[in-house]
XYZ file of C-alpha atoms in Angstrom:
741
model
C -8.942 -76.760 -99.300
C -7.189 -73.383 -99.240
C -3.912 -74.752 -100.570
C -5.632 -76.742 -103.302
C -7.569 -73.677 -104.400
C -4.417 -71.570 -104.608
C -2.720 -74.210 -106.739
C -5.260 -73.403 -109.433
C -3.449 -70.136 -110.189
C -0.662 -71.762 -112.194
C -3.127 -73.902 -114.132
C -5.292 -70.904 -115.029
C -2.298 -68.808 -116.096
C -1.283 -71.679 -118.406
C -4.730 -71.635 -120.000
C -4.642 -67.850 -120.382
C -1.165 -67.707 -121.913
C -1.482 -70.647 -124.295
C -5.218 -70.733 -124.937
C -4.913 -74.540 -124.851
C -7.621 -76.871 -123.604
C -6.825 -78.715 -120.404
C -8.502 -82.097 -120.790
C -9.497 -84.312 -117.876
C -8.040 -81.886 -115.319
C -10.017 -81.694 -112.055
C -10.698 -78.178 -110.822
C -8.667 -77.214 -107.747
C -10.685 -77.629 -104.608
C -13.266 -80.038 -106.104
C -13.565 -83.797 -106.079
C -12.151 -85.723 -109.076
C -14.651 -86.355 -111.838
C -16.392 -89.717 -111.355
C -15.560 -92.308 -113.980
C -17.953 -94.283 -116.095
C -21.057 -92.210 -115.493
C -22.257 -94.309 -112.586
C -25.887 -93.817 -111.622
C -26.506 -91.155 -109.043
C -23.364 -89.163 -109.880
C -23.050 -85.702 -111.414
C -20.313 -86.703 -113.852
C -22.434 -86.788 -117.023
C -21.385 -83.762 -119.082
C -24.075 -82.040 -121.148
C -23.664 -81.935 -124.914
C -23.389 -78.113 -125.027
C -20.611 -77.339 -122.566
C -20.362 -73.517 -123.055
C -24.095 -73.098 -122.395
C -23.809 -75.225 -119.265
C -20.831 -73.208 -118.074
C -22.804 -70.004 -118.511
C -25.826 -71.461 -116.717
C -23.700 -72.692 -113.807
C -22.033 -69.306 -113.479
C -25.373 -67.482 -113.569
C -26.755 -69.753 -110.847
C -23.597 -69.322 -108.774
C -23.911 -65.544 -108.983
C -27.596 -65.616 -107.932
C -26.826 -67.791 -104.885
C -23.643 -65.963 -103.830
C -25.395 -63.925 -101.119
C -28.088 -66.332 -99.921
C -26.207 -69.662 -100.122
C -22.472 -69.079 -100.654
C -21.556 -72.732 -100.026
C -23.823 -73.873 -102.901
C -22.614 -70.940 -105.019
C -19.057 -72.153 -104.520
C -19.943 -75.704 -105.641
C -21.554 -74.410 -108.839
C -18.585 -72.137 -109.610
C -16.147 -75.029 -109.098
C -18.215 -77.153 -111.492
C -18.250 -74.336 -114.067
C -14.479 -73.896 -113.752
C -13.875 -77.628 -114.304
C -16.006 -77.618 -117.443
C -14.328 -74.425 -118.721
C -10.857 -75.861 -118.338
C -11.859 -79.118 -120.025
C -13.169 -77.184 -123.027
C -10.418 -74.543 -123.137
C -13.029 -71.829 -122.481
C -10.844 -68.982 -121.173
C -13.727 -66.548 -120.735
C -15.821 -69.094 -118.834
C -12.840 -69.905 -116.606
C -12.383 -66.211 -115.757
C -16.095 -65.883 -114.858
C -15.848 -69.033 -112.738
C -12.815 -67.752 -110.834
C -14.664 -64.501 -110.148
C -17.756 -66.313 -108.821
C -15.517 -68.551 -106.699
C -13.907 -65.478 -105.186
C -17.284 -63.890 -104.389
C -18.502 -67.095 -102.719
C -15.288 -67.468 -100.685
C -15.598 -63.845 -99.543
C -19.162 -64.419 -98.371
C -17.935 -67.507 -96.513
C -15.317 -65.358 -94.739
C -12.275 -66.886 -96.524
C -10.717 -63.582 -97.562
C -7.240 -64.828 -98.555
C -8.648 -67.541 -100.848
C -11.167 -65.039 -102.231
C -8.357 -62.585 -103.038
C -6.409 -65.269 -104.976
C -9.473 -66.369 -106.960
C -10.526 -62.843 -107.961
C -6.916 -61.965 -108.864
C -6.924 -64.977 -111.254
C -10.172 -63.709 -112.759
C -8.742 -60.228 -113.260
C -5.667 -61.620 -115.029
C -7.934 -63.670 -117.297
C -10.185 -60.759 -118.266
C -7.140 -58.522 -118.821
C -5.607 -61.117 -121.162
C -8.916 -61.272 -123.038
C -9.059 -57.435 -123.139
C -12.504 -57.606 -121.493
C -12.350 -54.174 -119.843
C -15.831 -54.224 -118.308
C -15.339 -57.522 -116.484
C -11.800 -56.557 -115.465
C -13.359 -53.497 -113.792
C -15.878 -55.787 -112.067
C -13.042 -57.881 -110.604
C -11.277 -54.729 -109.411
C -14.426 -53.687 -107.542
C -14.590 -57.134 -105.922
C -10.908 -56.881 -104.920
C -11.723 -53.502 -103.380
C -14.517 -55.109 -101.324
C -12.099 -57.813 -100.107
C -9.529 -55.159 -99.094
C -12.387 -53.340 -97.348
C -13.308 -56.509 -95.415
C -9.658 -56.836 -94.387
C -9.749 -53.302 -92.979
C -7.244 -52.000 -95.576
C -9.008 -48.786 -96.655
C -6.179 -47.345 -98.836
C -5.832 -50.606 -100.829
C -9.625 -50.805 -101.255
C -9.710 -47.217 -102.501
C -6.887 -47.893 -104.973
C -8.749 -50.903 -106.480
C -12.066 -49.023 -106.782
C -10.375 -45.988 -108.373
C -8.657 -48.213 -110.950
C -12.051 -49.796 -111.705
C -13.493 -46.301 -112.101
C -10.750 -45.412 -114.587
C -11.467 -48.502 -116.697
C -15.223 -47.877 -116.676
C -14.716 -44.288 -117.808
C -12.544 -45.511 -120.690
C -15.497 -47.540 -122.067
C -18.254 -45.142 -120.898
C -19.876 -47.821 -118.707
C -22.499 -45.638 -116.979
C -24.054 -48.475 -114.959
C -20.647 -49.645 -113.773
C -19.603 -46.078 -112.962
C -22.548 -45.720 -110.592
C -21.531 -48.971 -108.849
C -17.904 -47.808 -108.523
C -18.999 -44.401 -107.177
C -20.949 -46.143 -104.395
C -18.001 -48.400 -103.493
C -15.583 -45.454 -103.363
C -18.046 -43.513 -101.207
C -18.281 -46.426 -98.745
C -14.477 -46.576 -98.398
C -14.206 -42.825 -97.844
C -16.947 -43.093 -95.184
C -15.049 -45.709 -93.184
C -11.870 -43.607 -93.465
C -13.690 -40.587 -91.982
C -13.631 -38.520 -95.212
C -17.377 -37.863 -95.067
C -17.468 -34.968 -97.574
C -15.750 -37.129 -100.207
C -18.089 -40.016 -99.388
C -21.170 -37.836 -99.928
C -19.698 -36.498 -103.183
C -19.296 -39.992 -104.687
C -22.645 -41.318 -103.399
C -24.395 -38.307 -104.949
C -22.580 -38.940 -108.255
C -23.861 -42.526 -108.104
C -27.401 -41.268 -107.422
C -27.192 -38.874 -110.391
C -26.021 -41.712 -112.679
C -28.834 -43.973 -111.506
C -31.367 -41.206 -112.164
C -30.000 -40.692 -115.686
C -30.260 -44.433 -116.332
C -33.748 -44.655 -114.827
C -32.460 -47.329 -112.422
C -34.928 -46.893 -109.546
C -33.575 -49.894 -107.635
C -30.076 -48.413 -107.796
C -31.398 -45.044 -106.605
C -32.626 -46.747 -103.437
C -29.136 -48.125 -102.762
C -27.599 -44.683 -103.279
C -30.070 -43.117 -100.815
C -29.230 -45.830 -98.282
C -25.480 -45.225 -98.674
C -25.995 -41.474 -98.228
C -27.950 -42.259 -95.068
C -25.097 -44.460 -93.806
C -22.676 -41.552 -94.318
C -24.874 -39.053 -92.447
C -25.254 -41.620 -89.684
C -21.462 -41.928 -89.385
C -21.288 -38.117 -89.212
C -23.724 -38.175 -86.276
C -26.533 -36.452 -88.226
C -29.333 -38.904 -87.416
C -32.091 -36.702 -88.892
C -30.528 -36.553 -92.366
C -29.716 -40.269 -92.108
C -33.388 -40.979 -91.353
C -34.522 -38.879 -94.348
C -32.231 -40.793 -96.724
C -33.208 -44.192 -95.301
C -36.901 -43.381 -95.665
C -36.380 -42.311 -99.310
C -34.804 -45.721 -99.980
C -37.651 -47.446 -98.104
C -40.349 -45.611 -100.125
C -38.750 -46.674 -103.426
C -38.443 -50.302 -102.335
C -42.016 -50.442 -101.041
C -43.182 -49.114 -104.429
C -41.078 -51.711 -106.310
C -42.111 -54.574 -104.016
C -38.512 -55.910 -103.959
C -38.690 -58.004 -100.802
C -34.955 -58.634 -100.437
C -33.886 -54.988 -100.604
C -37.005 -53.925 -98.656
C -35.911 -56.182 -95.812
C -32.536 -54.424 -95.945
C -34.243 -51.031 -95.508
C -36.217 -52.271 -92.501
C -33.012 -53.673 -91.048
C -30.968 -50.464 -91.437
C -33.777 -48.343 -89.959
C -33.897 -50.756 -87.036
C -30.193 -50.307 -86.358
C -30.675 -46.499 -86.534
C -33.235 -46.573 -83.699
C -31.709 -49.486 -81.764
C -30.083 -47.418 -79.023
C -32.570 -44.533 -78.762
C -35.973 -46.134 -79.557
C -35.608 -49.908 -79.053
C -39.372 -50.511 -79.439
C -39.390 -48.874 -82.874
C -36.217 -50.762 -83.819
C -37.896 -54.008 -82.661
C -40.829 -53.448 -85.019
C -38.521 -52.816 -87.995
C -36.527 -55.980 -87.233
C -39.773 -58.018 -87.059
C -40.714 -56.775 -90.567
C -37.245 -57.546 -91.941
C -37.313 -61.089 -90.500
C -40.763 -61.797 -91.924
C -39.701 -60.781 -95.440
C -36.477 -62.779 -95.301
C -38.351 -65.883 -94.159
C -40.768 -65.351 -97.032
C -38.007 -65.304 -99.679
C -35.944 -67.961 -97.853
C -32.864 -65.702 -97.547
C -30.918 -68.025 -95.236
C -28.098 -65.696 -94.235
C -30.498 -62.744 -94.036
C -32.770 -64.714 -91.683
C -29.852 -65.447 -89.369
C -28.777 -61.786 -89.334
C -32.326 -60.553 -88.656
C -32.722 -63.044 -85.809
C -29.600 -61.567 -84.214
C -30.900 -58.009 -84.588
C -34.362 -58.870 -83.245
C -32.869 -60.742 -80.282
C -30.649 -57.796 -79.374
C -33.667 -55.444 -79.581
C -35.592 -57.681 -77.171
C -32.631 -57.640 -74.797
C -32.505 -53.838 -74.920
C -36.243 -53.806 -74.126
C -35.484 -55.765 -70.944
C -36.535 -59.186 -72.294
C -33.239 -61.140 -72.429
C -35.038 -64.495 -71.893
C -37.045 -63.940 -75.117
C -33.808 -63.244 -77.003
C -32.174 -66.629 -76.280
C -34.405 -68.862 -78.522
C -33.945 -66.453 -81.427
C -30.170 -66.503 -80.998
C -30.124 -70.312 -80.828
C -32.013 -70.462 -84.146
C -29.665 -67.871 -85.699
C -26.578 -69.838 -84.645
C -28.006 -73.064 -86.090
C -28.873 -71.466 -89.452
C -25.561 -69.609 -89.689
C -23.557 -72.744 -88.853
C -25.409 -74.828 -91.459
C -24.920 -72.176 -94.158
C -21.260 -71.509 -93.338
C -21.928 -67.917 -92.164
C -19.284 -67.942 -89.427
C -19.414 -64.197 -88.807
C -23.179 -64.257 -88.128
C -22.758 -67.311 -85.867
C -20.100 -65.477 -83.856
C -22.416 -62.466 -83.510
C -25.215 -64.755 -82.220
C -22.890 -66.049 -79.494
C -21.892 -62.493 -78.534
C -25.533 -61.376 -78.144
C -26.327 -64.605 -76.244
C -23.451 -63.867 -73.856
C -24.864 -60.386 -73.185
C -28.408 -61.752 -72.648
C -27.156 -64.449 -70.243
C -25.158 -61.830 -68.350
C -28.338 -59.745 -67.968
C -30.037 -62.860 -66.542
C -27.171 -63.397 -64.067
C -26.118 -66.706 -65.668
C -22.417 -65.795 -65.775
C -20.969 -69.279 -66.332
C -23.143 -69.796 -69.434
C -22.358 -66.253 -70.555
C -18.635 -67.002 -70.342
C -19.055 -70.174 -72.393
C -20.938 -68.229 -75.081
C -18.295 -65.504 -75.096
C -15.544 -68.127 -75.527
C -17.439 -69.565 -78.479
C -17.761 -66.038 -79.942
C -13.975 -65.577 -79.675
C -13.313 -69.015 -81.145
C -15.444 -68.238 -84.176
C -13.960 -64.759 -84.608
C -10.457 -66.178 -84.371
C -11.276 -68.804 -86.985
C -11.916 -65.864 -89.333
C -9.145 -63.520 -88.225
C -6.410 -66.078 -87.252
C -5.601 -64.302 -83.972
C -3.986 -65.674 -80.814
C -6.873 -67.614 -79.228
C -5.132 -68.677 -76.034
C -4.215 -65.167 -74.986
C -7.650 -63.702 -75.711
C -9.513 -66.586 -73.999
C -7.330 -66.159 -70.929
C -8.154 -62.463 -70.826
C -11.870 -63.113 -71.266
C -11.890 -65.874 -68.621
C -10.330 -63.438 -66.199
C -12.898 -60.852 -67.236
C -15.904 -63.101 -66.391
C -14.666 -65.356 -63.577
C -12.983 -62.586 -61.627
C -15.677 -59.947 -61.940
C -16.484 -60.060 -58.195
C -12.803 -60.103 -57.351
C -12.274 -57.041 -59.513
C -15.030 -55.223 -57.628
C -13.386 -56.189 -54.309
C -10.026 -54.979 -55.613
C -11.667 -51.736 -56.711
C -13.175 -51.259 -53.228
C -9.838 -52.023 -51.555
C -8.136 -49.614 -53.923
C -10.702 -46.937 -53.103
C -10.210 -47.539 -49.327
C -6.458 -47.324 -49.810
C -6.841 -44.071 -51.742
C -9.020 -42.649 -48.932
C -6.449 -43.751 -46.337
C -3.646 -42.216 -48.358
C -5.673 -39.008 -48.661
C -6.188 -38.900 -44.866
C -2.468 -39.465 -44.272
C -1.650 -36.758 -46.788
C -4.002 -34.306 -45.035
C -2.433 -35.160 -41.655
C 1.055 -34.632 -43.077
C 0.023 -31.285 -44.539
C -1.453 -30.254 -41.185
C 1.779 -31.160 -39.402
C 3.846 -29.197 -41.877
C 1.458 -26.242 -41.589
C 1.807 -26.282 -37.784
C 5.578 -26.422 -38.025
C 5.671 -23.552 -40.519
C 3.341 -21.494 -38.341
C 5.612 -22.083 -35.336
C 8.628 -20.996 -37.352
C 6.815 -17.894 -38.531
C 5.862 -16.977 -34.950
C 9.430 -17.522 -33.833
C 10.739 -15.380 -36.668
C 8.231 -12.649 -35.845
C 9.279 -12.639 -32.205
C 12.933 -12.518 -33.182
C 12.266 -9.647 -35.570
C 10.477 -7.650 -32.862
C 13.345 -8.259 -30.437
C 15.935 -7.109 -32.950
C 13.907 -4.196 -34.238
C 14.770 -1.786 -31.457
C 18.398 -2.866 -31.442
C 19.024 -2.320 -35.122
C 16.692 0.641 -35.673
C 19.195 3.320 -34.800
C 22.135 1.667 -36.557
C 20.062 1.113 -39.679
C 18.433 4.497 -40.067
C 21.439 6.043 -41.828
C 21.852 3.024 -44.047
C 18.130 3.065 -44.976
C 18.363 6.753 -45.776
C 21.268 6.201 -48.170
C 19.523 3.257 -49.722
C 16.367 5.314 -50.217
C 18.323 8.005 -52.000
C 19.930 5.429 -54.273
C 16.546 3.921 -55.038
C 15.081 7.358 -55.807
C 17.928 8.021 -58.254
C 17.428 4.658 -59.915
C 13.682 5.311 -60.156
C 14.256 8.633 -61.883
C 16.675 6.947 -64.310
C 14.126 4.194 -65.041
C 11.449 6.843 -65.703
C 13.753 8.455 -68.247
C 14.364 5.071 -69.926
C 10.616 4.408 -69.979
C 9.930 7.730 -71.707
C 12.589 6.952 -74.318
C 11.128 3.482 -74.908
C 7.601 4.887 -75.295
C 8.833 7.416 -77.835
C 10.714 4.689 -79.761
C 7.648 2.421 -79.648
C 5.465 5.216 -81.017
C 7.921 5.683 -83.885
C 7.989 1.944 -84.632
C 4.193 1.703 -84.591
C 3.876 4.694 -86.901
C 6.468 3.157 -89.244
C 4.643 -0.195 -89.229
C 1.341 1.524 -90.013
C 2.912 3.345 -92.963
C 4.508 0.093 -94.200
C 1.175 -1.733 -93.934
C -0.605 0.977 -95.897
C 2.150 0.867 -98.524
C 1.857 -2.910 -98.772
C -1.926 -2.704 -99.186
C -1.517 -0.054 -101.851
C 1.098 -2.178 -103.659
C -1.113 -5.285 -103.568
C -4.115 -3.330 -104.826
C -1.991 -1.805 -107.588
C -0.738 -5.275 -108.564
C -4.298 -6.621 -108.605
C -5.527 -3.701 -110.734
C -2.551 -4.139 -113.059
C -3.212 -7.873 -113.477
C -6.933 -7.285 -114.053
C -6.146 -4.512 -116.542
C -3.685 -6.752 -118.408
C -6.180 -9.627 -118.523
C -9.066 -7.430 -119.719
C -6.933 -5.484 -122.173
C -5.449 -8.696 -123.586
C -8.917 -10.051 -124.265
C -9.953 -6.755 -125.887
C -6.873 -6.851 -128.169
C -7.302 -10.478 -129.240
C -10.632 -9.963 -131.024
C -9.577 -7.234 -133.517
C -6.142 -8.832 -133.926
C -7.683 -12.180 -134.906
C -9.836 -10.307 -137.420
C -6.744 -8.599 -138.913
C -4.923 -11.953 -139.209
C -7.961 -13.583 -140.796
C -8.460 -10.828 -143.373
C -4.724 -10.814 -144.167
C -4.783 -14.562 -144.839
C -7.886 -14.244 -147.066
C -6.346 -11.358 -149.082
C -3.029 -13.213 -149.370
C -4.778 -16.302 -150.722
C -6.674 -14.152 -153.253
C -3.422 -12.451 -154.323
C -1.629 -15.779 -154.740
C -4.577 -17.255 -156.594
C -4.668 -14.304 -159.006
C -0.895 -14.459 -159.536
C -0.781 -10.786 -160.476
C 0.376 -8.981 -157.367
C 3.306 -10.836 -155.746
C 4.435 -7.721 -153.819
C 1.001 -7.351 -152.212
C 1.031 -11.048 -151.259
C 4.436 -10.620 -149.593
C 3.224 -7.564 -147.662
C 0.118 -9.417 -146.526
C 2.312 -12.305 -145.355
C 4.307 -9.820 -143.260
C 1.045 -8.539 -141.757
C -0.051 -12.109 -140.947
C 3.358 -13.001 -139.434
C 3.402 -9.822 -137.326
C -0.169 -10.469 -136.206
C 0.714 -13.956 -135.015
C 3.757 -12.540 -133.214
C 1.548 -9.978 -131.413
C -1.034 -12.696 -130.639
C 1.672 -14.825 -128.999
C 2.786 -11.798 -126.966
C -0.811 -11.157 -125.840
C -1.214 -14.831 -124.869
C 1.964 -14.582 -122.769
C 0.748 -11.385 -121.082
C -2.624 -13.044 -120.418
C -0.939 -16.112 -118.866
C 1.265 -14.116 -116.531
C -1.615 -11.813 -115.525
C -3.760 -14.860 -114.686
C -0.988 -16.259 -112.489
C -0.448 -12.943 -110.696
C -4.192 -12.396 -110.145
C -4.688 -15.951 -108.847
C -7.066 -16.957 -111.697
C -4.860 -19.603 -113.302
C -6.435 -23.028 -112.678
C -5.080 -26.540 -113.040
C -6.900 -29.035 -115.291
C -5.810 -32.449 -114.014
C -5.879 -35.610 -116.126
C -4.036 -38.912 -116.655
C -1.231 -38.789 -119.237
C 1.559 -40.931 -120.654
C 4.861 -39.164 -119.950
C 6.672 -40.644 -122.982
C 3.860 -39.569 -125.311
C 4.185 -35.993 -124.048
C 7.971 -36.087 -124.696
C 7.216 -37.164 -128.268
C 4.688 -34.296 -128.631
C 7.306 -31.747 -127.556
C 9.893 -33.313 -129.869
C 7.571 -33.091 -132.876
C 7.298 -29.306 -132.417
C 10.776 -28.443 -131.105
C 12.903 -30.559 -133.442
C 12.092 -28.532 -136.603
C 12.894 -25.295 -134.709
C 16.269 -26.703 -133.669
C 17.147 -28.061 -137.107
C 16.226 -24.701 -138.704
C 19.461 -23.305 -137.151
C 21.536 -26.369 -138.019
C 21.225 -27.954 -134.568
C 21.053 -31.646 -133.686
C 18.036 -32.499 -131.448
C 18.600 -35.560 -129.227
C 16.059 -37.336 -126.975
C 17.121 -39.479 -123.990
C 13.974 -40.944 -122.341
C 13.968 -43.500 -119.521
C 11.777 -46.591 -120.091
C 10.402 -46.238 -116.516
C 8.596 -42.934 -117.104
C 5.128 -44.525 -116.869
C 1.959 -42.477 -116.530
C 1.274 -39.307 -114.558
C -1.673 -37.323 -113.261
C -1.493 -33.538 -113.604
C -2.054 -30.560 -115.935
C -0.490 -31.967 -119.095
C -1.151 -28.772 -121.131
C 0.887 -26.585 -118.776
C 3.665 -29.184 -118.513
C 3.840 -29.361 -122.312
C 3.918 -25.535 -122.587
C 6.810 -25.393 -120.097
C 8.849 -27.944 -122.065
C 8.086 -26.204 -125.391
C 9.142 -22.817 -123.944
C 12.440 -24.276 -122.716
C 13.106 -26.234 -125.930
C 12.243 -23.177 -128.053
C 14.504 -21.033 -125.890
C 17.368 -23.502 -126.426
C 16.783 -23.498 -130.197
C 16.758 -19.662 -130.254
C 20.181 -19.278 -128.567
C 21.985 -22.226 -130.198
C 23.402 -22.389 -133.742
C 25.002 -25.466 -135.337
C 25.135 -27.166 -131.955
C 23.374 -29.836 -129.974
C 20.111 -29.688 -127.970
C 19.328 -32.640 -125.662
C 15.971 -33.398 -124.016
C 16.320 -35.890 -121.160
C 13.259 -37.380 -119.405
C 13.522 -39.615 -116.347
C 11.708 -40.682 -113.198
C 13.185 -40.103 -109.727
C 11.750 -42.159 -106.844
C 13.297 -41.289 -103.491
C 12.382 -40.366 -99.938
C 11.427 -36.877 -101.148
C 8.766 -38.236 -103.516
C 7.990 -39.742 -106.921
C 8.973 -37.103 -109.538
C 9.229 -36.689 -113.299
C 12.494 -34.911 -114.229
C 13.052 -33.166 -117.594
C 16.409 -31.609 -118.602
C 16.832 -29.367 -121.665
C 20.561 -28.944 -122.349
C 22.031 -26.856 -125.158
C 25.503 -25.875 -126.395
C 24.497 -22.278 -127.075
C 25.794 -18.893 -125.905
C 25.285 -19.547 -122.159
C 24.792 -16.948 -119.410
C 26.838 -15.178 -116.752
C 26.070 -15.274 -113.010
C 24.533 -11.799 -113.261
C 22.283 -12.877 -116.140
C 21.229 -16.037 -114.281
C 20.049 -13.878 -111.373
C 17.355 -12.196 -113.477
C 16.567 -14.878 -116.067
C 13.107 -15.681 -114.586
C 11.994 -12.046 -114.195
C 9.134 -11.028 -116.529
C 9.933 -8.684 -119.475
C 13.691 -9.145 -118.778
C 16.325 -10.726 -121.064
C 20.016 -11.288 -120.526
C 20.967 -7.855 -121.942
C 19.943 -5.345 -124.590
C 22.265 -6.925 -127.177
C 20.555 -10.286 -126.748
C 17.160 -8.699 -127.304
C 18.298 -6.961 -130.481
C 20.000 -10.087 -131.841
C 17.511 -12.818 -130.930
C 14.244 -10.967 -130.249
C 11.612 -12.039 -127.726
C 9.627 -10.419 -124.915
C 11.306 -11.943 -121.875
C 8.066 -13.623 -120.711
C 8.629 -17.260 -121.726
C 10.920 -18.320 -118.875
C 8.925 -16.330 -116.305
C 5.717 -18.096 -117.348
C 7.479 -21.479 -117.397
C 8.719 -21.038 -113.826
C 5.305 -19.983 -112.548
C 3.596 -22.907 -114.306
C 6.086 -25.348 -112.751
C 5.376 -23.866 -109.309
C 1.615 -24.276 -109.940
C 2.388 -27.958 -110.627
C 4.098 -28.136 -107.174
C 7.502 -28.529 -108.825
C 10.696 -26.556 -109.317
C 12.583 -25.117 -112.300
C 16.335 -24.603 -111.985
C 19.061 -23.469 -114.396
C 22.814 -23.942 -114.750
C 24.881 -22.149 -117.384
C 28.438 -21.387 -118.459
C 29.132 -18.480 -120.876
C 30.136 -19.768 -124.290
C 29.443 -23.431 -123.399
C 25.697 -23.699 -122.986
C 22.769 -23.845 -120.576
C 20.783 -26.614 -118.824
C 17.234 -26.075 -117.523
C 15.868 -28.779 -115.164
C 12.122 -29.268 -114.530
C 11.140 -31.472 -111.584
C 7.396 -32.043 -110.970
C 5.477 -34.637 -108.908
C 4.386 -37.565 -111.067
C 0.878 -37.523 -109.581
C -1.148 -34.686 -108.081
C -4.321 -35.229 -106.085
C -7.613 -33.520 -106.992
C -6.627 -30.453 -104.937
C -3.380 -30.095 -106.906
C -1.165 -31.370 -104.067
C 1.616 -33.894 -104.599
C 0.364 -37.435 -104.023
C 2.550 -40.389 -102.998
C 0.876 -43.306 -101.224
C 2.730 -46.375 -100.018
C 1.214 -48.354 -102.875
C 2.398 -45.775 -105.416
C 5.906 -45.901 -103.959
C 5.983 -49.701 -104.259
C 4.733 -49.451 -107.837
C 7.373 -46.904 -108.721
C 10.122 -49.001 -107.122
C 9.013 -52.040 -109.119
C 9.017 -49.963 -112.322
C 12.555 -48.778 -111.647
C 13.712 -52.354 -111.023
C 12.398 -53.062 -114.478
């Protein structure tokens, strides 16, 4: 079945690419269509095929949770009809429903293939909303596989698509999915952030049912954090909403999650919640839900010391789960049965149940059954032997400890004997050597006294030196504090003063433009119009200078913030070109663009990146006449990261080594002659370098006098929300594929 289902990929791609109808083609994974319309068959096609396809898909979606096997049959039927009629949209919906059903049946690989087909179909149809839906489903499949990073990547891409079409309902769904992934990865603060965004969206939409789900997800996060009280508060908010709505399916879910919260600490209370959940699920005939609730109720009875009462419930759960294809629930029933039988002392039956649990789990996870069954057999059959081995090991450890104590005692006795012998020998020799050693001891004492006096002198010198060092450090610290405070005051003064200057200066520029327009309109005072134009031009020059001072003061005072967004790198190159090319051509220069086709998209502060490139391109145009200015843009993927690289090369006047050493200092230009000849404040390159550093990149320069200068900007292609460089394994694979072309 799996291989036949996967073979449908090529067929579906053919339909998507050609838009052709595929007549009399059986859907992969279904039986061939009966011929002749024999009585009792389902081969009679309705007259209105598109309506039937839609109805089949709607029914498949409704049954996907409660009866996934039937949901799968309906989706296969819908897919067959869609392909016969050339209905590309219906085929994409059918593939998506097939994937959801296969996921609920535990067939994750087949589910992944089906949903991937659906995504390709919706993308070809430019159906952004449904493409986002398939991405969320792919994220859930990755989540089931235990691949948190891949799940997060799919949900974030879905979020991006939903934002592009302002799909508020879908955004709330994506927020919840992203929060669940962050919770399992241990990033609880991020999880709470996204679940609260989902709750806010649901409140704006008036979606009360969705608000209950958001409260439950917030409770799950607090529970994972170990904050049971906040988890209880959130669960009870969800329960109150669902009781008010009378939604029996979701209400049973609230009872179930509250039962699991109290399962370990208050099993009686958990038991009562599980009883309520089971009653509701029986009432609405939720087959898979009934099986799951039976498992929970049975485990609660076991924890209450009633393992015998748990066994009939678990037998019923296993039967229902097996009939409905819910392998995971069936495996859980066998696990709980094994634990109940163990409590009853029926170890052979417990082992058999545990083997069945492993067999079912392995049928889902494709693990090595033989090895795990051998380990589990040893675990159950040799339990008494293990206890005997533990006792023997403990006896051996006690024996070893006794031997060790005896050995220590023997060594202590031997050492004591040696010490006594040495003491006796010392006393015997004492009288003999006393006289001969007195003179020697006297000389030694004198030498020691001299050395002690010398050491005292050294100690005094060291204390004096230490006092000097400490005093010097204190003065340096005070100087540093004073310098930092002066820098802060200077930056604040510059920022405040710049803002105070901008208001009257904008007024002057505005009045100058109004008067100039009046003068030109009157046509009587050309000299006044020219003077007003000079005022306007000078005003704009001063405004640019104030903006530069404001930027550098913000950086120095730590108030410059990054505004992160997605951007197309090639589009930004074109933006810079549109502004810089006229500046270059004004001095007779040729402006050349060399952009790699693998640039792709980035995530960062596009305004600051654009300002950096404009500063560098404008700088090149200023110092180059009748030459060539080249803007190169490329992408560099290596072990150091995934970077965007921009080079601005000119054939202008160039710089010396001495000039290169101070080129990034604020208010500094190459020399006084340069300032007089070309103008400028000396702030542009300083601001550019600081902006690049804010973007976690680097700005370097190479230059030869008389030949030209090359500035190189290297920044990470993607920053995370904190402004740090981001390069996941998936991003690296994507970048490598882009480079391969």
